[in-house]
JSON list of C-alpha atoms and ligand atoms in Angstrom, two decimals:
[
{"chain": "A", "resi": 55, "resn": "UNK", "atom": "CA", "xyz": [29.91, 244.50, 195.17]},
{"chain": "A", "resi": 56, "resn": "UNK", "atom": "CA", "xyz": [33.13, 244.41, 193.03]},
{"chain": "A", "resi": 57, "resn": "UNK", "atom": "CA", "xyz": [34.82, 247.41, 191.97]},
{"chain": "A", "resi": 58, "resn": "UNK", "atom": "CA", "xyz": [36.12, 246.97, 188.34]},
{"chain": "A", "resi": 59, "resn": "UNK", "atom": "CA", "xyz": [38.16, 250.23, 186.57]},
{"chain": "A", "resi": 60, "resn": "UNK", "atom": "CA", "xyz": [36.76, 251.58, 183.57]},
{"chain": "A", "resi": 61, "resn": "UNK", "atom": "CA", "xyz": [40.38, 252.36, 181.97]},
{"chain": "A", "resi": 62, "resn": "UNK", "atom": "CA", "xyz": [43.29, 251.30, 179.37]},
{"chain": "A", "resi": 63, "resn": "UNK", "atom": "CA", "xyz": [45.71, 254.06, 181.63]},
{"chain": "A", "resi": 64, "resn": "UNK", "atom": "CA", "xyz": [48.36, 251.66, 183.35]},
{"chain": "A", "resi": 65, "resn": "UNK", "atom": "CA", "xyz": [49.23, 255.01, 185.86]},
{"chain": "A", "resi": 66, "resn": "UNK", "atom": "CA", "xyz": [45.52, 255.29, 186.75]},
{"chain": "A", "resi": 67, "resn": "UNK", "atom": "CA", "xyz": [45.59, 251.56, 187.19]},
{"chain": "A", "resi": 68, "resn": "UNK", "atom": "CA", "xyz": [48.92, 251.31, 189.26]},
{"chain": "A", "resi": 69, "resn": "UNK", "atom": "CA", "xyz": [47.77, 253.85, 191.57]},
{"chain": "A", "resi": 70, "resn": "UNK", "atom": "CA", "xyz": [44.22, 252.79, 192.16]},
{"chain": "A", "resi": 71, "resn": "UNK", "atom": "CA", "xyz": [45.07, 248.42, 192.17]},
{"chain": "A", "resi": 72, "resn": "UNK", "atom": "CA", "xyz": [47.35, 249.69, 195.40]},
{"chain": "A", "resi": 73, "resn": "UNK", "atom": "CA", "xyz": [44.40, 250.14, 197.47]},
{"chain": "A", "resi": 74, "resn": "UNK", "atom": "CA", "xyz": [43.30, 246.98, 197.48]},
{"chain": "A", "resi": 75, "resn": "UNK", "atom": "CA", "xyz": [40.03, 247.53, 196.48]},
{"chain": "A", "resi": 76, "resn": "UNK", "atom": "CA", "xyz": [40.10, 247.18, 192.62]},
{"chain": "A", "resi": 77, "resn": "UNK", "atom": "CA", "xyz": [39.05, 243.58, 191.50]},
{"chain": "A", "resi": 78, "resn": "UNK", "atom": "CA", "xyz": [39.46, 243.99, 187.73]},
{"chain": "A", "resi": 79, "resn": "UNK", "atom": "CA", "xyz": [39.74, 246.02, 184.99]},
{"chain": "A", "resi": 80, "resn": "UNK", "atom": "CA", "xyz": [37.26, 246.95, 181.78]},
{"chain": "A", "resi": 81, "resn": "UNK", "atom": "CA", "xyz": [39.06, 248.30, 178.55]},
{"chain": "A", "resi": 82, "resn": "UNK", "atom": "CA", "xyz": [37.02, 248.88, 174.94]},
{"chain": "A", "resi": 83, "resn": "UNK", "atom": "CA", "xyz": [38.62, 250.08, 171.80]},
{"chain": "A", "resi": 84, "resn": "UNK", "atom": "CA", "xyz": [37.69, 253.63, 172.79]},
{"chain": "A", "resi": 85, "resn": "UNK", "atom": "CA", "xyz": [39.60, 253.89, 175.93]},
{"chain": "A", "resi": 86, "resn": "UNK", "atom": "CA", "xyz": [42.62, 251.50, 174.15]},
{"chain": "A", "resi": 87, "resn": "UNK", "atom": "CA", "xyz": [42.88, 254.72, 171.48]},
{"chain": "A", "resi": 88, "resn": "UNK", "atom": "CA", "xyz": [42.73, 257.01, 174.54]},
{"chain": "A", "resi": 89, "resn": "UNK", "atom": "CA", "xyz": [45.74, 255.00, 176.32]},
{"chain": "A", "resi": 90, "resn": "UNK", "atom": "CA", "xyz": [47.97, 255.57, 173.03]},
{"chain": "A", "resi": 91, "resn": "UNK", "atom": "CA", "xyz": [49.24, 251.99, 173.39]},
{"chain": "A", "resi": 92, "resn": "UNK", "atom": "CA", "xyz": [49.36, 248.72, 171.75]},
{"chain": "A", "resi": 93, "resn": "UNK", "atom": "CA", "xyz": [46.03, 246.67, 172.45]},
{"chain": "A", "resi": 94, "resn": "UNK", "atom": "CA", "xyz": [48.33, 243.64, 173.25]},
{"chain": "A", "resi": 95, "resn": "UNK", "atom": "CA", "xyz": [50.59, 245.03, 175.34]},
{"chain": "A", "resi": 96, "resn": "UNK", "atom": "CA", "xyz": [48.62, 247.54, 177.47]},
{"chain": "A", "resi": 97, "resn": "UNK", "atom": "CA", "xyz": [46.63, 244.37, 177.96]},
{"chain": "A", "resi": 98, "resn": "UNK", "atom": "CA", "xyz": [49.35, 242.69, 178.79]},
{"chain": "A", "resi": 99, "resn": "UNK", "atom": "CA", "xyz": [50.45, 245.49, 181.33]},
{"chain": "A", "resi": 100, "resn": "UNK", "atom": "CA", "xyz": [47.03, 245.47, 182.74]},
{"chain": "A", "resi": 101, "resn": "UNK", "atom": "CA", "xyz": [47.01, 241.74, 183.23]},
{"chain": "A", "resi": 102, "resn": "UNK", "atom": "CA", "xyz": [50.08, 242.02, 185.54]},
{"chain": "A", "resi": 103, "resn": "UNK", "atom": "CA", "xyz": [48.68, 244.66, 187.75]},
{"chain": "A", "resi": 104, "resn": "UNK", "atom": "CA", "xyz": [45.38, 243.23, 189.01]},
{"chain": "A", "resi": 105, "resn": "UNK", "atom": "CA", "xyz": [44.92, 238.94, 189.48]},
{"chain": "A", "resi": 106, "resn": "UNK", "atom": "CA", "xyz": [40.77, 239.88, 188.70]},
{"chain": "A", "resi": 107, "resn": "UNK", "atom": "CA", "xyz": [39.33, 239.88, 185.34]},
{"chain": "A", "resi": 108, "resn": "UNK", "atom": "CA", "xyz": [40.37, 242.11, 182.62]},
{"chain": "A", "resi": 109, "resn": "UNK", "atom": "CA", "xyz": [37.84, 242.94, 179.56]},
{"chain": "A", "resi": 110, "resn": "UNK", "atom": "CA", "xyz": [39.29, 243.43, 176.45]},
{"chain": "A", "resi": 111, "resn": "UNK", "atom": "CA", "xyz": [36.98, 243.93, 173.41]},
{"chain": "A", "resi": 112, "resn": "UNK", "atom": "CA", "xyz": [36.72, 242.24, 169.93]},
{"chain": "A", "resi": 113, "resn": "UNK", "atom": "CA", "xyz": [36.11, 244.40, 167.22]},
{"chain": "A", "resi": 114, "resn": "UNK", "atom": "CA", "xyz": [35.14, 241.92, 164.30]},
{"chain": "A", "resi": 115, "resn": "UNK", "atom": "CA", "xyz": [31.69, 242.00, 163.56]},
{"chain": "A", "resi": 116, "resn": "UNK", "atom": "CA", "xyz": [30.92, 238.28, 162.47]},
{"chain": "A", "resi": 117, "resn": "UNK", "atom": "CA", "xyz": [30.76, 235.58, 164.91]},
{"chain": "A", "resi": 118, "resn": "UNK", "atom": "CA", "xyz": [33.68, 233.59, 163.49]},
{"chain": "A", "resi": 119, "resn": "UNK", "atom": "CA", "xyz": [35.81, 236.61, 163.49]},
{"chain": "A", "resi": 120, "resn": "UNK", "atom": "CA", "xyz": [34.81, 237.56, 167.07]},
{"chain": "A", "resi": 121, "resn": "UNK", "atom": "CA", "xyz": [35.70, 233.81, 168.18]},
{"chain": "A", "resi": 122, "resn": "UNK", "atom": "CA", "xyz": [38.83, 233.72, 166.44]},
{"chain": "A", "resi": 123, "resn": "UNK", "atom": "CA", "xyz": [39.77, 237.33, 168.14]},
{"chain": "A", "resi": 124, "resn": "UNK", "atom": "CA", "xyz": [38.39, 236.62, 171.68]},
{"chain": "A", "resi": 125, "resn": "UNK", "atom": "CA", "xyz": [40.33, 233.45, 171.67]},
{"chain": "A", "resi": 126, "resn": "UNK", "atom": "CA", "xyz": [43.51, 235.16, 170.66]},
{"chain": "A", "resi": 127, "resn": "UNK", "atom": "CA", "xyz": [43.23, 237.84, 173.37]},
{"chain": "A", "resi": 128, "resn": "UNK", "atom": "CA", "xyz": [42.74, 235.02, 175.50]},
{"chain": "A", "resi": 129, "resn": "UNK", "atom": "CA", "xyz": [46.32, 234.05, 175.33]},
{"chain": "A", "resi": 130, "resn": "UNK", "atom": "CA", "xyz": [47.59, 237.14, 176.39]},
{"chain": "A", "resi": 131, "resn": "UNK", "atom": "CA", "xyz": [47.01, 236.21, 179.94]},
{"chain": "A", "resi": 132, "resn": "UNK", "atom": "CA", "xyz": [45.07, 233.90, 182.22]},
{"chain": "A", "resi": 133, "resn": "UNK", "atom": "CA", "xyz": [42.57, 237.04, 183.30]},
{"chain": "A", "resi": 134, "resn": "UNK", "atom": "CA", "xyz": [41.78, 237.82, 180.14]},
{"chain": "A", "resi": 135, "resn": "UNK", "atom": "CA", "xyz": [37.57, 238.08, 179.70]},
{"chain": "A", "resi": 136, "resn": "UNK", "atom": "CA", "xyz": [36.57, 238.50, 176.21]},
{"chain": "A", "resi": 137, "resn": "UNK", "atom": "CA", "xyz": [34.53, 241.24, 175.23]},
{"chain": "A", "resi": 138, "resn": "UNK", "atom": "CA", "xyz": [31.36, 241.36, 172.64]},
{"chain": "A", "resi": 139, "resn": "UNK", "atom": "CA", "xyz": [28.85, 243.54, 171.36]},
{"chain": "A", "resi": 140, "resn": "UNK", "atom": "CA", "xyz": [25.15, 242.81, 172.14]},
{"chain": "A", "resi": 141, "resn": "UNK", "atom": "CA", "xyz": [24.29, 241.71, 168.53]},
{"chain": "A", "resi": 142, "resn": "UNK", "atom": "CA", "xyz": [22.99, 238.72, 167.09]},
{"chain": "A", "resi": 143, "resn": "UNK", "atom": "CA", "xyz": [26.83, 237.86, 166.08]},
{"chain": "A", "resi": 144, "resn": "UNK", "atom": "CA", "xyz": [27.93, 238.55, 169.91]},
{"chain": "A", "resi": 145, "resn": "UNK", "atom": "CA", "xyz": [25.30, 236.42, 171.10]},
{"chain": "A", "resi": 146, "resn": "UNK", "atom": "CA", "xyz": [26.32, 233.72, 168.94]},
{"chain": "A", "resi": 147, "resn": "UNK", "atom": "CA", "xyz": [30.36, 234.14, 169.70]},
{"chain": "A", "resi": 148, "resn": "UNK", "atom": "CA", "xyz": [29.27, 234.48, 173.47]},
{"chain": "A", "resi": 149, "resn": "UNK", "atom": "CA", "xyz": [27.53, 230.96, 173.15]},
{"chain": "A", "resi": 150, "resn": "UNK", "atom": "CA", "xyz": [30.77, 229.65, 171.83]},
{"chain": "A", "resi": 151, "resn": "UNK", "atom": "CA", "xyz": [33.35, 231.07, 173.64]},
{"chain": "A", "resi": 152, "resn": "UNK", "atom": "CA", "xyz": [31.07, 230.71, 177.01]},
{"chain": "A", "resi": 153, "resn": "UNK", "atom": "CA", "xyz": [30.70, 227.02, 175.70]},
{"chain": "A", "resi": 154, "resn": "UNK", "atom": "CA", "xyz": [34.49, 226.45, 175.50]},
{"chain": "A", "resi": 155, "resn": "UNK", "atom": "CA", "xyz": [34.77, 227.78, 178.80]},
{"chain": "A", "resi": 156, "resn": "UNK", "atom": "CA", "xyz": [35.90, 231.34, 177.97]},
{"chain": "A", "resi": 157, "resn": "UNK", "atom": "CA", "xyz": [34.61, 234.37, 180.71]},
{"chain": "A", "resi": 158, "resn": "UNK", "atom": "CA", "xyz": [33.03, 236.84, 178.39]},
{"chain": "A", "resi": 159, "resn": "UNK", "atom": "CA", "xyz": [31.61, 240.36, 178.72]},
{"chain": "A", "resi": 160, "resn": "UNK", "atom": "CA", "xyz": [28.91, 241.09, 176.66]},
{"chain": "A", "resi": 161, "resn": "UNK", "atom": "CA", "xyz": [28.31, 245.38, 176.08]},
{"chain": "A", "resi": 162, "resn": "UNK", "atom": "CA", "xyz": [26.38, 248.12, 174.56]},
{"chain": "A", "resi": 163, "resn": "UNK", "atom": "CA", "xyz": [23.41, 246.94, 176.54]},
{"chain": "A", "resi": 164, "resn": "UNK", "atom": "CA", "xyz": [20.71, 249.36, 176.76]},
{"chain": "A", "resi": 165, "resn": "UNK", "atom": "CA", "xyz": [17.67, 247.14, 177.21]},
{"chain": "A", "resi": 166, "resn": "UNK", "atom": "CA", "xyz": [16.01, 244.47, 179.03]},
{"chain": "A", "resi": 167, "resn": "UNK", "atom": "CA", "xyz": [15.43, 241.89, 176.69]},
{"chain": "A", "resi": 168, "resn": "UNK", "atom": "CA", "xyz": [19.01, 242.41, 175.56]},
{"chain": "A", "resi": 169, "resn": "UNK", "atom": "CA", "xyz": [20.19, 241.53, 179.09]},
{"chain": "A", "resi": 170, "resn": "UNK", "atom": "CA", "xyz": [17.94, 238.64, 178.73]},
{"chain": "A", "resi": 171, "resn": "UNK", "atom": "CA", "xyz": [19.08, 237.41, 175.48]},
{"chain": "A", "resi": 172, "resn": "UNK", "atom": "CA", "xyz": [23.39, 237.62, 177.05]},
{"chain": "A", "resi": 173, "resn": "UNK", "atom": "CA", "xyz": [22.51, 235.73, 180.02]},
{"chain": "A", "resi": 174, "resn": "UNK", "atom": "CA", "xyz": [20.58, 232.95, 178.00]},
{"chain": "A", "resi": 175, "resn": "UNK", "atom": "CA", "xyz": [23.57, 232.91, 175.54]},
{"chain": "A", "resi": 176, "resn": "UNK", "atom": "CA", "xyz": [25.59, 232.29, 178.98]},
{"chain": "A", "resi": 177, "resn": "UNK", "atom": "CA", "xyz": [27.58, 235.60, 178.99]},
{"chain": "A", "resi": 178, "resn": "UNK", "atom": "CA", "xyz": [29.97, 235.61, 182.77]},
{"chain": "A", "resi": 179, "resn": "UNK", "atom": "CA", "xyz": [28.72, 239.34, 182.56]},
{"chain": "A", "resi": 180, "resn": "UNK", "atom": "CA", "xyz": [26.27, 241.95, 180.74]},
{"chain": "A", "resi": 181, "resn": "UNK", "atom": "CA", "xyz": [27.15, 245.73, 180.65]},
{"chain": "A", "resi": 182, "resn": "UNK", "atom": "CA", "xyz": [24.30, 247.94, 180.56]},
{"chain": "A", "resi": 183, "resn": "UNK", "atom": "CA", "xyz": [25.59, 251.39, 179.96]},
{"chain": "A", "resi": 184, "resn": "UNK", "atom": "CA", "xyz": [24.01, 253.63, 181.91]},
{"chain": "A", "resi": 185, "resn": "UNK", "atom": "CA", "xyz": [25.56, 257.05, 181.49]},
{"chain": "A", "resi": 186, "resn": "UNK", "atom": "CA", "xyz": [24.51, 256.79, 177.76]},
{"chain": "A", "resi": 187, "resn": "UNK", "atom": "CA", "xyz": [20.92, 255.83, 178.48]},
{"chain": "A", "resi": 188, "resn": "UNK", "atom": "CA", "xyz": [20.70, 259.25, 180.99]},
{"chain": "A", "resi": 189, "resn": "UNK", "atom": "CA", "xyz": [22.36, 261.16, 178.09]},
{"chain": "A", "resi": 190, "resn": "UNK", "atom": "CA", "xyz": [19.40, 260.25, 175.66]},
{"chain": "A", "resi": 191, "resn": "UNK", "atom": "CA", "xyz": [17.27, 261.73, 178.62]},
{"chain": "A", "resi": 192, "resn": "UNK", "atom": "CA", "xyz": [15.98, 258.46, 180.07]},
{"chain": "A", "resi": 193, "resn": "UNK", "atom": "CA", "xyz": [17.11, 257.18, 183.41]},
{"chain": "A", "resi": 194, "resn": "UNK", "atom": "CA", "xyz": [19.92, 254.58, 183.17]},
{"chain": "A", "resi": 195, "resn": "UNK", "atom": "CA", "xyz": [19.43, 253.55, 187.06]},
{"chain": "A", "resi": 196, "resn": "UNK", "atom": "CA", "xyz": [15.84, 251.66, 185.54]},
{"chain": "A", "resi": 197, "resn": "UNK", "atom": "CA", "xyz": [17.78, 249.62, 183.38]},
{"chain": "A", "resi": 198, "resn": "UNK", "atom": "CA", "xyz": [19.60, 247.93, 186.19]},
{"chain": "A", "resi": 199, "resn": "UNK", "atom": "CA", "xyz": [16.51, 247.16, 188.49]},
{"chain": "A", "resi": 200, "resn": "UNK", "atom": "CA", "xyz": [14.83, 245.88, 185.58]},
{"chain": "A", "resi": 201, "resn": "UNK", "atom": "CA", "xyz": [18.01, 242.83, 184.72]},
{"chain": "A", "resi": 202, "resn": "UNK", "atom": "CA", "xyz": [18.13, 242.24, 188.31]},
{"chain": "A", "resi": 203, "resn": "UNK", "atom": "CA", "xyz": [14.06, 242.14, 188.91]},
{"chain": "A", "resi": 204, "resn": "UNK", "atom": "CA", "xyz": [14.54, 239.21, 185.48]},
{"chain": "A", "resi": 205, "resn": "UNK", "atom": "CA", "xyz": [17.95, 237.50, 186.66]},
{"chain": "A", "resi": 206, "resn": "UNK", "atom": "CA", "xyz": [16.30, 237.19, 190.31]},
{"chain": "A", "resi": 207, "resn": "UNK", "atom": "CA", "xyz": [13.43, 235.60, 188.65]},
{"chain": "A", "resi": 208, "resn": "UNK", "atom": "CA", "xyz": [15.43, 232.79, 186.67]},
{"chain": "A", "resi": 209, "resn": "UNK", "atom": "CA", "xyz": [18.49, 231.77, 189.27]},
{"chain": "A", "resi": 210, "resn": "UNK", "atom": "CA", "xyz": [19.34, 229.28, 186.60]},
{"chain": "A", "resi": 211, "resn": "UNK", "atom": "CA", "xyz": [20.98, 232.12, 185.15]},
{"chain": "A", "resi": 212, "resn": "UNK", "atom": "CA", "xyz": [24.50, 232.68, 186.51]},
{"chain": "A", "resi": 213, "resn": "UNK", "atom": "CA", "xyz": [24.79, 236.06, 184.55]},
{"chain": "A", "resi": 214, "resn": "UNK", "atom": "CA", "xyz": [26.53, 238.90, 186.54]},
{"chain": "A", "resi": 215, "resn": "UNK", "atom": "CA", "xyz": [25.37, 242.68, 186.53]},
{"chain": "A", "resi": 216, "resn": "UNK", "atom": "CA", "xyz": [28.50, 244.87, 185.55]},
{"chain": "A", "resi": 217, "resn": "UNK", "atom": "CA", "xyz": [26.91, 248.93, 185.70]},
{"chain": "A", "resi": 218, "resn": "UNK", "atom": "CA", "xyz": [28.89, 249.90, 183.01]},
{"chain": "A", "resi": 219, "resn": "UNK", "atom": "CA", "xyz": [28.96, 253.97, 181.68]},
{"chain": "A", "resi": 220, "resn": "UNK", "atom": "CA", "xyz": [29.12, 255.21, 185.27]},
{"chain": "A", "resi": 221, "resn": "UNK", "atom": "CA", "xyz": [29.91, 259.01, 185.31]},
{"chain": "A", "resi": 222, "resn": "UNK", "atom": "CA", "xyz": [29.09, 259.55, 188.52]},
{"chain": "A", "resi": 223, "resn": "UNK", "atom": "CA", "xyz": [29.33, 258.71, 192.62]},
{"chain": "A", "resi": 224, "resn": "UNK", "atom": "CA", "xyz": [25.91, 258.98, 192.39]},
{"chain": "A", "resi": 225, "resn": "UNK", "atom": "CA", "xyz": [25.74, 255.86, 189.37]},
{"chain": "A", "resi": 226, "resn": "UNK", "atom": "CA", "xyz": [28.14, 253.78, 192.03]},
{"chain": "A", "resi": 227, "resn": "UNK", "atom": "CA", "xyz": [25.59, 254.16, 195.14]},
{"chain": "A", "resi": 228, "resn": "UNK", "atom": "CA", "xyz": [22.76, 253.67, 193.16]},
{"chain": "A", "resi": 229, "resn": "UNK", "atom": "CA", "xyz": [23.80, 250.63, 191.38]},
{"chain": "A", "resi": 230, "resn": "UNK", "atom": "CA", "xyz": [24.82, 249.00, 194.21]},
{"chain": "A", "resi": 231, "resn": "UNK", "atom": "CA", "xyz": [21.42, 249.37, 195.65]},
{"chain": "A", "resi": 232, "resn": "UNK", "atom": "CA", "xyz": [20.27, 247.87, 193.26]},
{"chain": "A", "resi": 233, "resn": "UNK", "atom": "CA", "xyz": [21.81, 245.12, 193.00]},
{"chain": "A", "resi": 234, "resn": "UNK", "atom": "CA", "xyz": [24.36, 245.30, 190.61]},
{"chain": "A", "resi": 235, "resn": "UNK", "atom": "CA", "xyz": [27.07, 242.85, 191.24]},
{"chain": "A", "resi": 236, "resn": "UNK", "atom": "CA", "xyz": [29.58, 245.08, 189.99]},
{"chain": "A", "resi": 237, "resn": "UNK", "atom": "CA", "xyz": [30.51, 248.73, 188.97]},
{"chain": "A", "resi": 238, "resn": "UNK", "atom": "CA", "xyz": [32.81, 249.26, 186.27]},
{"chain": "A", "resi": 239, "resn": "UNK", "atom": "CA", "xyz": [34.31, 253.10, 187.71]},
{"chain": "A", "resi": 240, "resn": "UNK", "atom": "CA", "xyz": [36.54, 255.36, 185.94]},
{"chain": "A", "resi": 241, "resn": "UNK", "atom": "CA", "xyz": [39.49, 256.67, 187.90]},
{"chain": "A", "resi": 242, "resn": "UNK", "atom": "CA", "xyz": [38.02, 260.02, 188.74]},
{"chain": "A", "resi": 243, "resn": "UNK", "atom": "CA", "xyz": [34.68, 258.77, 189.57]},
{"chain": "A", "resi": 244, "resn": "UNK", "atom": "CA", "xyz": [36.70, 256.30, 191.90]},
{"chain": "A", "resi": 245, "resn": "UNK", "atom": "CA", "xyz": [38.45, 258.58, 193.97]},
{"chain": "A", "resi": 246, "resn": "UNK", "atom": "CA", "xyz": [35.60, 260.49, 194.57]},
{"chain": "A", "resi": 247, "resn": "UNK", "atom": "CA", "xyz": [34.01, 258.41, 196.64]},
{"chain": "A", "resi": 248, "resn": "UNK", "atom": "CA", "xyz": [35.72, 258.43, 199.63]},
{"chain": "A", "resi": 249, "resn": "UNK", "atom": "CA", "xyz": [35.64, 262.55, 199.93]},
{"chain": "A", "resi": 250, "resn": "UNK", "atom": "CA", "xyz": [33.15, 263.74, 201.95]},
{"chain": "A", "resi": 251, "resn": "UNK", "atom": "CA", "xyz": [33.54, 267.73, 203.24]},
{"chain": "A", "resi": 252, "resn": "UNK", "atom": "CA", "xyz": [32.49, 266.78, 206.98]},
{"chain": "A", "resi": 253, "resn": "UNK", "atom": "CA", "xyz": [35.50, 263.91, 207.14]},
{"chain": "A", "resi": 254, "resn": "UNK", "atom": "CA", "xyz": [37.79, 266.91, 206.18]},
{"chain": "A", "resi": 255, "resn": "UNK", "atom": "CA", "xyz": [36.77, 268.56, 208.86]},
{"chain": "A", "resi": 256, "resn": "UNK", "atom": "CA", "xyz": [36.62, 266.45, 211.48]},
{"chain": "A", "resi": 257, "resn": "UNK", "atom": "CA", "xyz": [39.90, 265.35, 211.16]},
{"chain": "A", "resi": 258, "resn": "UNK", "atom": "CA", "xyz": [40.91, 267.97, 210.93]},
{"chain": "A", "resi": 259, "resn": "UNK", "atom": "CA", "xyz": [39.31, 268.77, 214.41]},
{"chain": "A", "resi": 260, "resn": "UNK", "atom": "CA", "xyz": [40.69, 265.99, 215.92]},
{"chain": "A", "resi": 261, "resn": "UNK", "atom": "CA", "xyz": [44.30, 266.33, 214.65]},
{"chain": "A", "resi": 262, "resn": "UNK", "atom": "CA", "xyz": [44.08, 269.62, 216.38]},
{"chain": "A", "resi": 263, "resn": "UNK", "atom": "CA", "xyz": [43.04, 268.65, 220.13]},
{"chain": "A", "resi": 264, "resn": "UNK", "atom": "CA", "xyz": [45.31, 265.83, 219.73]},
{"chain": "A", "resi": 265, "resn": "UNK", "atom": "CA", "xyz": [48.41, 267.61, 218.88]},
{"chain": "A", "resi": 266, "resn": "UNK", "atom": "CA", "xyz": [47.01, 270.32, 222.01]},
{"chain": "A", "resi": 267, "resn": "UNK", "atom": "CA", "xyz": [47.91, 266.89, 224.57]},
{"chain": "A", "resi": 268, "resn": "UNK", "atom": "CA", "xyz": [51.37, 266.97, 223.25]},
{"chain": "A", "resi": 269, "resn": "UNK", "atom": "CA", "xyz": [50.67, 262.89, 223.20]},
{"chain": "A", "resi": 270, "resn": "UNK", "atom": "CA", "xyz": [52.19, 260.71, 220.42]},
{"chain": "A", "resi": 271, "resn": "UNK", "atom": "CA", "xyz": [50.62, 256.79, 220.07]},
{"chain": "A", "resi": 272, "resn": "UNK", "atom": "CA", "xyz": [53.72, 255.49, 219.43]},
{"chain": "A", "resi": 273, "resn": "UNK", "atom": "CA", "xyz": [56.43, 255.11, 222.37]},
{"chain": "B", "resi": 267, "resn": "G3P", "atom": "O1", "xyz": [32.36, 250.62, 180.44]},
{"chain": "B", "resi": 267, "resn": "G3P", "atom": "C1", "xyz": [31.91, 251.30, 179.31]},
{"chain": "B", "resi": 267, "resn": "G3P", "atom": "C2", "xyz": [32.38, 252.68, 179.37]},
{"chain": "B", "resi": 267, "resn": "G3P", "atom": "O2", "xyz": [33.73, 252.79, 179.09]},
{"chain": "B", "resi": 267, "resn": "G3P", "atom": "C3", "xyz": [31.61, 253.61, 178.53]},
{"chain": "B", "resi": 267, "resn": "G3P", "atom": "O3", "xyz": [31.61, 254.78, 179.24]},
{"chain": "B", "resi": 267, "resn": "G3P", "atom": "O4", "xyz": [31.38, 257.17, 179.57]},
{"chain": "B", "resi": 267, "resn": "G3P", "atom": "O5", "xyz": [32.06, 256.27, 177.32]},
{"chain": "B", "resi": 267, "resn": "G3P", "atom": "O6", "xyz": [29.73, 256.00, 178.15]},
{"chain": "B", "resi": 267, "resn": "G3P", "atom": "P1", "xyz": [31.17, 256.13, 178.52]}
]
C-alpha cells in the first residue's frame, strides 16, 4: 500500500518525506488556502520534496477549462497528477488528459457507480472520501470494498484506489484491508500510527536492564 500525504504544508511534508515512507503528496484548493501560499509555487516546493506523484486540483468547472488548467499545472513539474471533480465535465477532461497521457486524480467520490464511471473514463486514480461519507452517518469503509469488489471484477481497468478523507488510524488499517491501493493521510493521522502505549513501555523496560549491564554495542 502507498502512503500519500493529505497536505499543501511544505514543514509537515519535509519532516514526514524524511522517513522514507511517503510516496506522494495530495493537495485540493482547500488545503492550498490553508498553506497560505501560491498554488504554483507550493506546488512547486512540493514537487521537489517527494519524486512520487503530487495532486494538484483544477478548479474550472467546464471540461475545456479543466484541460487547459490540468495541462498547465502539468508543467510545473514532471510529478505533477492532475486533479478533477467527479462530474460529467471531470469525466470528460479525465478522458482527455488520461488520453494524452496525463496521470489524473479524479475526487469527491462518494459512490460506486461514480468510481465506475472514473475508471471507465481511464482516471490513474479515484478518491472516495471517506471521512465525509461517516460524517453524513453512513460508513465510508463500505465505499471502498464496494470499488474494489467492481475493479476486481473488470482487471481491464487499471484504476487505482486512493482512500481519500481519512481522519483516522483506524481509516488507514481499514482501508488497507480492504484493498485500497493507497491512503492519502494527513500529517497527524500519520504519525499516529506508529504509537502504540505497550512499545513505550517496553522500551522503556529494556533500556533499563540494559543500561543495569553497564554494556554499550558499540566498542
Ligand atoms: O484528500 C481529500 C481530503 O483532503 C479531504 O479531507 O478531512 O477535508 O474531508 P477532509
Amino acid at each position: 500500500m502507498q502512503f500519500f500525504l493529505d497536505t499543501a504544508n511544505i514543514d509537515e511534508i519535509r519532516e514526514l518525506a524524511a522517513t522514507g515512507l511517503i510516496d506522494g503528496v495530495t493537495t485540493n484548493p482547500s488545503l492550498i488556502a490553508r498553506s497560505g501560499g501560491d498554488l504554483v509555487q507550493t506546488i512547486k516546493q512540493i514537487c521537489a520534496l517527494t519524486s512520487g506523484p503530487v495532486s494538484a486540483e483544477v478548479t474550472a468547472t467546464d471540461a475545456s477549462g479543466m484541460i487547459a488548467e490540468g495541462e498547465f499545472l502539468r508543467t510545473i513539474a514532471d510529478n505533477v497528477c492532475i486533479k478533477v471533480p467527479l462530474t460529467w465535465e471531470g469525466l470528460k477532461a479525465t478522458n482527455v488528459l488520461t488520453g494524452k497521457g496525463h496521470p489524473v486524480n479524479v475526487t469527491l467520490c462518494f459512490s460506486a457507480n461514480q468510481a465506475l464511471l472514473a475508471a471507465k473514463a481511464g482516471a490513474t486514480y479515484i478518491s472516495p472520501f471517506i471521512g465525509r461519507i461517516d460524517d453524513t452517518g453512513a460508513n465510508g469503509m463500505e465505499l471502498i470494498g464496494e470499488i474494489r469488489a467492481i475493479y476486481d471484477n473488470y482487471p481491464a481497468l487499471e484504476t487505482q484506489i486512493l482512500a481519500a478523507s481519512i481522519r483516522s488510524v483506524l481509516h488507514v488499517k481499514e482501508s488497507a484491508l480492504l484493498g485500497a491501493d493507497v491512503a492519502t493521510i494527513p500529517a497527524r493521522v500519520l504519525k499516529a500510527l506508529v504509537q502504540h502505549p505497550l512499545t513505550d513501555k517496553g522500551l522503556a523496560a529494556f533500556l533499563a536492564d540494559w543500561k543495569s549491564t553497564g554494556q554499550s554495542i558499540l566498542p
